mmCIF file of C-alpha atoms in Angstrom:
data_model
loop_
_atom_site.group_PDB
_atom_site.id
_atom_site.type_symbol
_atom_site.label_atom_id
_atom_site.label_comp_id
_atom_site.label_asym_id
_atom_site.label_seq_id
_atom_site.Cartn_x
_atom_site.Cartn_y
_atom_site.Cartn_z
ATOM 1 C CA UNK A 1 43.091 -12.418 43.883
ATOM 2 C CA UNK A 2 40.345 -10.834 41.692
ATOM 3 C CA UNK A 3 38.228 -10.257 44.086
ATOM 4 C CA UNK A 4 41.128 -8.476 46.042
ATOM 5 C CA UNK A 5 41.673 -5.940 42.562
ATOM 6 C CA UNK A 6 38.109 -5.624 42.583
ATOM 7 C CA UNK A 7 37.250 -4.045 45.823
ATOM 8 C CA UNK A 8 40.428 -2.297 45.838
ATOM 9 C CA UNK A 9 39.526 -0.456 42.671
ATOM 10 C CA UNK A 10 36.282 0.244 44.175
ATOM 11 C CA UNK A 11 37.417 1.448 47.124
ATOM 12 C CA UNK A 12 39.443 4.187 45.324
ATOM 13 C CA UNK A 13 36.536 5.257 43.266
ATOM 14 C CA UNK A 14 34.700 5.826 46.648
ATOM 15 C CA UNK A 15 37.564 7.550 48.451
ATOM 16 C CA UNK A 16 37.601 10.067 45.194
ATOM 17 C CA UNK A 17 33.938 11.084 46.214
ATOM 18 C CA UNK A 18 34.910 11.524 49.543
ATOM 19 C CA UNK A 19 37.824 13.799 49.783
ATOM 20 C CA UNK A 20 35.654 16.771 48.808
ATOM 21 C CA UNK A 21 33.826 18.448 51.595
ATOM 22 C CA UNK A 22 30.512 19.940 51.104
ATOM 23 C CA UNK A 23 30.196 23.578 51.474
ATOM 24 C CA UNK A 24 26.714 25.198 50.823
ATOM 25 C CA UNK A 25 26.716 28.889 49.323
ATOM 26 C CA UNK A 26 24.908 31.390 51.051
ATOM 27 C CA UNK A 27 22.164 32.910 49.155
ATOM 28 C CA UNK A 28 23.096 35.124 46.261
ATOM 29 C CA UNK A 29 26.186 34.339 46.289
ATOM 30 C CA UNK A 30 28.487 31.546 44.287
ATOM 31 C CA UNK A 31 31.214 30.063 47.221
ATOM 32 C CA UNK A 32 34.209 28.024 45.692
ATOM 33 C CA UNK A 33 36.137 26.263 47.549
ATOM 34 C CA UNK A 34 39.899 26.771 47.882
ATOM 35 C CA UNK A 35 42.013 26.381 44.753
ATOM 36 C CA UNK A 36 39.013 25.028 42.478
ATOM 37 C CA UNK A 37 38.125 26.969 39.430
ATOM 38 C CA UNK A 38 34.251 27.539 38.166
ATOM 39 C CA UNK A 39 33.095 23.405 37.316
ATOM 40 C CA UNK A 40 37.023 21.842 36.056
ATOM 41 C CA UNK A 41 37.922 19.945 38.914
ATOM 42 C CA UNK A 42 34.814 19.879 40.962
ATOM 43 C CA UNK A 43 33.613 15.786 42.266
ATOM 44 C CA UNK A 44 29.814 15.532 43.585
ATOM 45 C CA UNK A 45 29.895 14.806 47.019
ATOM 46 C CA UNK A 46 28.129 11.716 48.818
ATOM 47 C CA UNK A 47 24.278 13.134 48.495
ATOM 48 C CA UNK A 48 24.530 13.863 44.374
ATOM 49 C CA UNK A 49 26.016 10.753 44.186
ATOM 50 C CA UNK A 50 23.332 8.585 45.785
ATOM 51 C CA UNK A 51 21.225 10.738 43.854
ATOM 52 C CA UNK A 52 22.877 9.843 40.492
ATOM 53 C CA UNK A 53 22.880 6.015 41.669
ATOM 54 C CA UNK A 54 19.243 6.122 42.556
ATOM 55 C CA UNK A 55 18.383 7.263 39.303
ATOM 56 C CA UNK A 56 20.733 4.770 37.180
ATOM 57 C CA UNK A 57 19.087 2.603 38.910
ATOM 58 C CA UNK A 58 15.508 3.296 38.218
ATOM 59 C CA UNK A 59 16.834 3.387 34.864
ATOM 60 C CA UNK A 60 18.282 -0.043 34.940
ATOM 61 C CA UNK A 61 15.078 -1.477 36.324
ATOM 62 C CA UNK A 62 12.870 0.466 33.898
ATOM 63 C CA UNK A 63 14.839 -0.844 31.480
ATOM 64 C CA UNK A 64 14.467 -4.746 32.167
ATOM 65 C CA UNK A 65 10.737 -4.645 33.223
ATOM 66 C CA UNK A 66 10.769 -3.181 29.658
ATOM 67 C CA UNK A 67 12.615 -5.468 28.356
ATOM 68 C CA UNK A 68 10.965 -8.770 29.946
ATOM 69 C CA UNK A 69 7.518 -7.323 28.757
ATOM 70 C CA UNK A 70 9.101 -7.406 24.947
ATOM 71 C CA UNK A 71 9.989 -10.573 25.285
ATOM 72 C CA UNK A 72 6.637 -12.159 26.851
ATOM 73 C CA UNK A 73 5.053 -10.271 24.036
ATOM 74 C CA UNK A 74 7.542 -12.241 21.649
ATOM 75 C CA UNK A 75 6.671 -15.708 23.349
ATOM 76 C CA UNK A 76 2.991 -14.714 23.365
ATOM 77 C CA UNK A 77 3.088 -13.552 19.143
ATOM 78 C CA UNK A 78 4.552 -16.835 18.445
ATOM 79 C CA UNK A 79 2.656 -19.507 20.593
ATOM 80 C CA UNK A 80 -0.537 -17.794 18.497
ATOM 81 C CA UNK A 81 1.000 -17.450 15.312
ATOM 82 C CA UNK A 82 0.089 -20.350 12.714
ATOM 83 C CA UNK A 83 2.077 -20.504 9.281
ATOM 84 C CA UNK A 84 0.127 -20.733 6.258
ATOM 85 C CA UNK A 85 1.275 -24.220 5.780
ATOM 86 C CA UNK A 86 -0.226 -25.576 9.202
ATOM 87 C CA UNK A 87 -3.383 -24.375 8.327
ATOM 88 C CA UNK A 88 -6.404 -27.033 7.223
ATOM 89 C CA UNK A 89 -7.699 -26.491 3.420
ATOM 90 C CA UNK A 90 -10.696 -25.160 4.529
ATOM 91 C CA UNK A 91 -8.973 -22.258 6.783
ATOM 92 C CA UNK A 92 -6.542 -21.516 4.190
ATOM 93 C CA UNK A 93 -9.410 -21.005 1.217
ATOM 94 C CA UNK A 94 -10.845 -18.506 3.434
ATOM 95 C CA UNK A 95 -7.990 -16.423 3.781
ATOM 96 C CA UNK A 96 -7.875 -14.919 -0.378
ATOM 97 C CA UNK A 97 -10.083 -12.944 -2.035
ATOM 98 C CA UNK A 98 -10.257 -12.449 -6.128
ATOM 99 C CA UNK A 99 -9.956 -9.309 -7.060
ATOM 100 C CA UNK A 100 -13.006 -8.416 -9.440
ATOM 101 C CA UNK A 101 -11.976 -5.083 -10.794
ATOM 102 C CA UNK A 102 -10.744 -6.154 -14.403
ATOM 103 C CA UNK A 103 -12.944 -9.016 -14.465
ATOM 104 C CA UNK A 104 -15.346 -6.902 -16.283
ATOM 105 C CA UNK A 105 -12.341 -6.174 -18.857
ATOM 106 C CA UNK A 106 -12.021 -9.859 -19.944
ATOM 107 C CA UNK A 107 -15.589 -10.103 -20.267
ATOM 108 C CA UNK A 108 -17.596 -10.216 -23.438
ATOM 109 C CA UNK A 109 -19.826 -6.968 -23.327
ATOM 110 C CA UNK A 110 -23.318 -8.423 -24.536
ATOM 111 C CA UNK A 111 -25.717 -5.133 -25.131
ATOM 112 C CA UNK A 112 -29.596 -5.139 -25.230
ATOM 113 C CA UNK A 113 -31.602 -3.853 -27.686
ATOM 114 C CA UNK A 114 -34.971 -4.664 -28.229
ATOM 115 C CA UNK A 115 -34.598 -7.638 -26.336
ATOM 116 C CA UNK A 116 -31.961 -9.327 -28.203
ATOM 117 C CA UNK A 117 -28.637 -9.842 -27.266
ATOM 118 C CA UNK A 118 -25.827 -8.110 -29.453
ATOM 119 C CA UNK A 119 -21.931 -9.213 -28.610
ATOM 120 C CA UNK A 120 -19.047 -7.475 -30.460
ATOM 121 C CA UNK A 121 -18.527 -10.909 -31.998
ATOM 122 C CA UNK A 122 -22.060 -10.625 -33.197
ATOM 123 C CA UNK A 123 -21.100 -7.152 -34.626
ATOM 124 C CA UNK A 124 -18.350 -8.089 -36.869
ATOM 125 C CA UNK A 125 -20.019 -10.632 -38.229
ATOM 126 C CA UNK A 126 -22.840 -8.138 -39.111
ATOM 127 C CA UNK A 127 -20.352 -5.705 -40.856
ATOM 128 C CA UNK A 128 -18.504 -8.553 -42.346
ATOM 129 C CA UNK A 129 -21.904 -8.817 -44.215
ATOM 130 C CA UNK A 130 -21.733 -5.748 -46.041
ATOM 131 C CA UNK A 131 -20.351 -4.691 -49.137
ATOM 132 C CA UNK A 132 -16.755 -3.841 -49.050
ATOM 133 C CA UNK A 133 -17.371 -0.124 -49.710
ATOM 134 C CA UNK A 134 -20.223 0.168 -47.469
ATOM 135 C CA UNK A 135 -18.250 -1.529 -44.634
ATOM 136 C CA UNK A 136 -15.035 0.722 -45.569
ATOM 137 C CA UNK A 137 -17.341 3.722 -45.074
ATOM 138 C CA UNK A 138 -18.815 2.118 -41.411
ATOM 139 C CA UNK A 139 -15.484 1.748 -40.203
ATOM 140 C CA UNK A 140 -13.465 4.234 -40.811
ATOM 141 C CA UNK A 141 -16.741 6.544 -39.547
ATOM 142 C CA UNK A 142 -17.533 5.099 -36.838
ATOM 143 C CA UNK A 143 -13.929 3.270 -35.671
ATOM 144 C CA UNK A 144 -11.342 5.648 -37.268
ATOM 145 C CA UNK A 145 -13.321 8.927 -36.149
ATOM 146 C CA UNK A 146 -13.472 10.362 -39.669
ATOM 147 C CA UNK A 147 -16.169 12.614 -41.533
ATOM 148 C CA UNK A 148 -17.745 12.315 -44.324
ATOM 149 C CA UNK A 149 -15.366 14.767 -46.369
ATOM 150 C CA UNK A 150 -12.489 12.993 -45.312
ATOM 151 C CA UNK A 151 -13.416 9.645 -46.643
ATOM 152 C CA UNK A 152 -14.468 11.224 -49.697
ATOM 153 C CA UNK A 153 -11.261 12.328 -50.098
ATOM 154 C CA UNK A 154 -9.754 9.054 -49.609
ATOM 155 C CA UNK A 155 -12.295 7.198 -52.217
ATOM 156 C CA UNK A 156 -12.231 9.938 -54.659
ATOM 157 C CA UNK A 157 -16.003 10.138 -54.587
ATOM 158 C CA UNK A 158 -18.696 12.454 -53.569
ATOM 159 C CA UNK A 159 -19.595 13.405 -49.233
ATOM 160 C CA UNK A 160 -23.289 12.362 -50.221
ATOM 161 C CA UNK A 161 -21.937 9.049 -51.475
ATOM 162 C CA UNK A 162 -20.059 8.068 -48.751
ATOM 163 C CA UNK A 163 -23.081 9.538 -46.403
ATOM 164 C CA UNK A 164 -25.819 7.473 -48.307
ATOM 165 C CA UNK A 165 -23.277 4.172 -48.013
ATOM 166 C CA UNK A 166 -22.847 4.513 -44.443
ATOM 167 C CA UNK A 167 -26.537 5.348 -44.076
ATOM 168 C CA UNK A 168 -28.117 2.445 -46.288
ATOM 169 C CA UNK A 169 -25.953 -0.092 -44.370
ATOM 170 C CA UNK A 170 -27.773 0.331 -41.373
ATOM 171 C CA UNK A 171 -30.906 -1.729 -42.668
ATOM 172 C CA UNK A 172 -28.413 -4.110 -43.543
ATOM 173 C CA UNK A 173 -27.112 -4.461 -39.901
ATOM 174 C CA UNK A 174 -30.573 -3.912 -38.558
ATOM 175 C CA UNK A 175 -31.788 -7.145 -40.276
ATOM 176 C CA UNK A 176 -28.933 -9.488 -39.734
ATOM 177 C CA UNK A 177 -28.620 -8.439 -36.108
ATOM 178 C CA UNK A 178 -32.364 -9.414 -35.622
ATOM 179 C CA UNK A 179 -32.180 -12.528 -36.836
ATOM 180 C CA UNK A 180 -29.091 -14.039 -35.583
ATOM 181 C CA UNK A 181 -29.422 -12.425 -32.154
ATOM 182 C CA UNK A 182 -29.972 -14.134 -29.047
ATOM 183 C CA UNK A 183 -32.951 -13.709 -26.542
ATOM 184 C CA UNK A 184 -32.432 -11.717 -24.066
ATOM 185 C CA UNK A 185 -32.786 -14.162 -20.652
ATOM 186 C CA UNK A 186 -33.135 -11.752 -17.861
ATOM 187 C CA UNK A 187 -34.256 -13.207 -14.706
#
């Protein structure tokens, strides 16, 4: 019974195509055929619409072979794919890397002079040394970025004073640095 509704629905379809005959214009001019307006009512007749089945059906086939090649592409990702938890140890190590960038950050910065070692801890201890004016003056020259004038200022003493405490604690540093300094091993 189906089957019956099916062909008979196709059969209609076809008959549609068919009741139009073909009538070629001559050249340079545009022939309609009776009663038809310009494109409303106008069916293809049986050579466009081979054409237009010939083509869907490149299409369709252009389409699967597409299609199947996806999916053999699919099968062939996943039969090499591993996850990262079937992997030995030894694989799996290899795969990172440590980014060294800020290492350099968390280090200590160790400077060479006269072929000691100096570290910043070695540093504070040095000005810890000092007397508390001297170190005032060190630090808030060299740390704080002020002059001489300004920390005058703030001490209610003399430029040269502050200039001759900042200067005389440098044989201070000097000495202590040298002797609790490090050698230098450079290989």
């Amino acid at each position: 019974m189906l089957l019956k509704k099916f062909f008979e629905k196709i059969s209609k379809n076809l008959r549609r195509f068919s009741k139009t005959p073909y009538c070629p214009a001559k050249r340079g001019k545009h022939h309609q055929l009776s009663n038809e307006k310009g494109g409303e009512n106008v069916e293809p007749n049986s050579r466009e619409f081979y054409k237009q089945c010939a083509f869907q059906k490149f299409c369709n086939t252009v389409l699967h072979n597409e299609a199947c090649d996806a999916h053999r592409e699919l099968h062939r990702h996943k039969a090499r794919e591993v996850t990262f938890s079937d992997l030995p140890l030894d694989e799996a190590r290899q795969l990172h890397t440590f980014d060294e960038y800020f290492k350099r950050e968390t280090a200590e910065t160790v400077f060479e002079k006269a072929g000691k070692k100096i570290t910043p801890k070695l540093l504070l201890e040095a000005i810890r040394t000092l007397p508390e004016e001297k170190r005032k003056a060190v630090l808030l020259y060299y740390f704080e970025g002020m002059n001489d004038t300004e920390i005058a200022k703030l001490f209610n003493t003399s430029r040269s004073t502050i200039q001759y405490r900042r200067t005389s604690s440098f044989e201070k540093l000097r000495k202590y640095l040298e002797e609790n300094a490090d050698e230098w091993d450079e290989w």
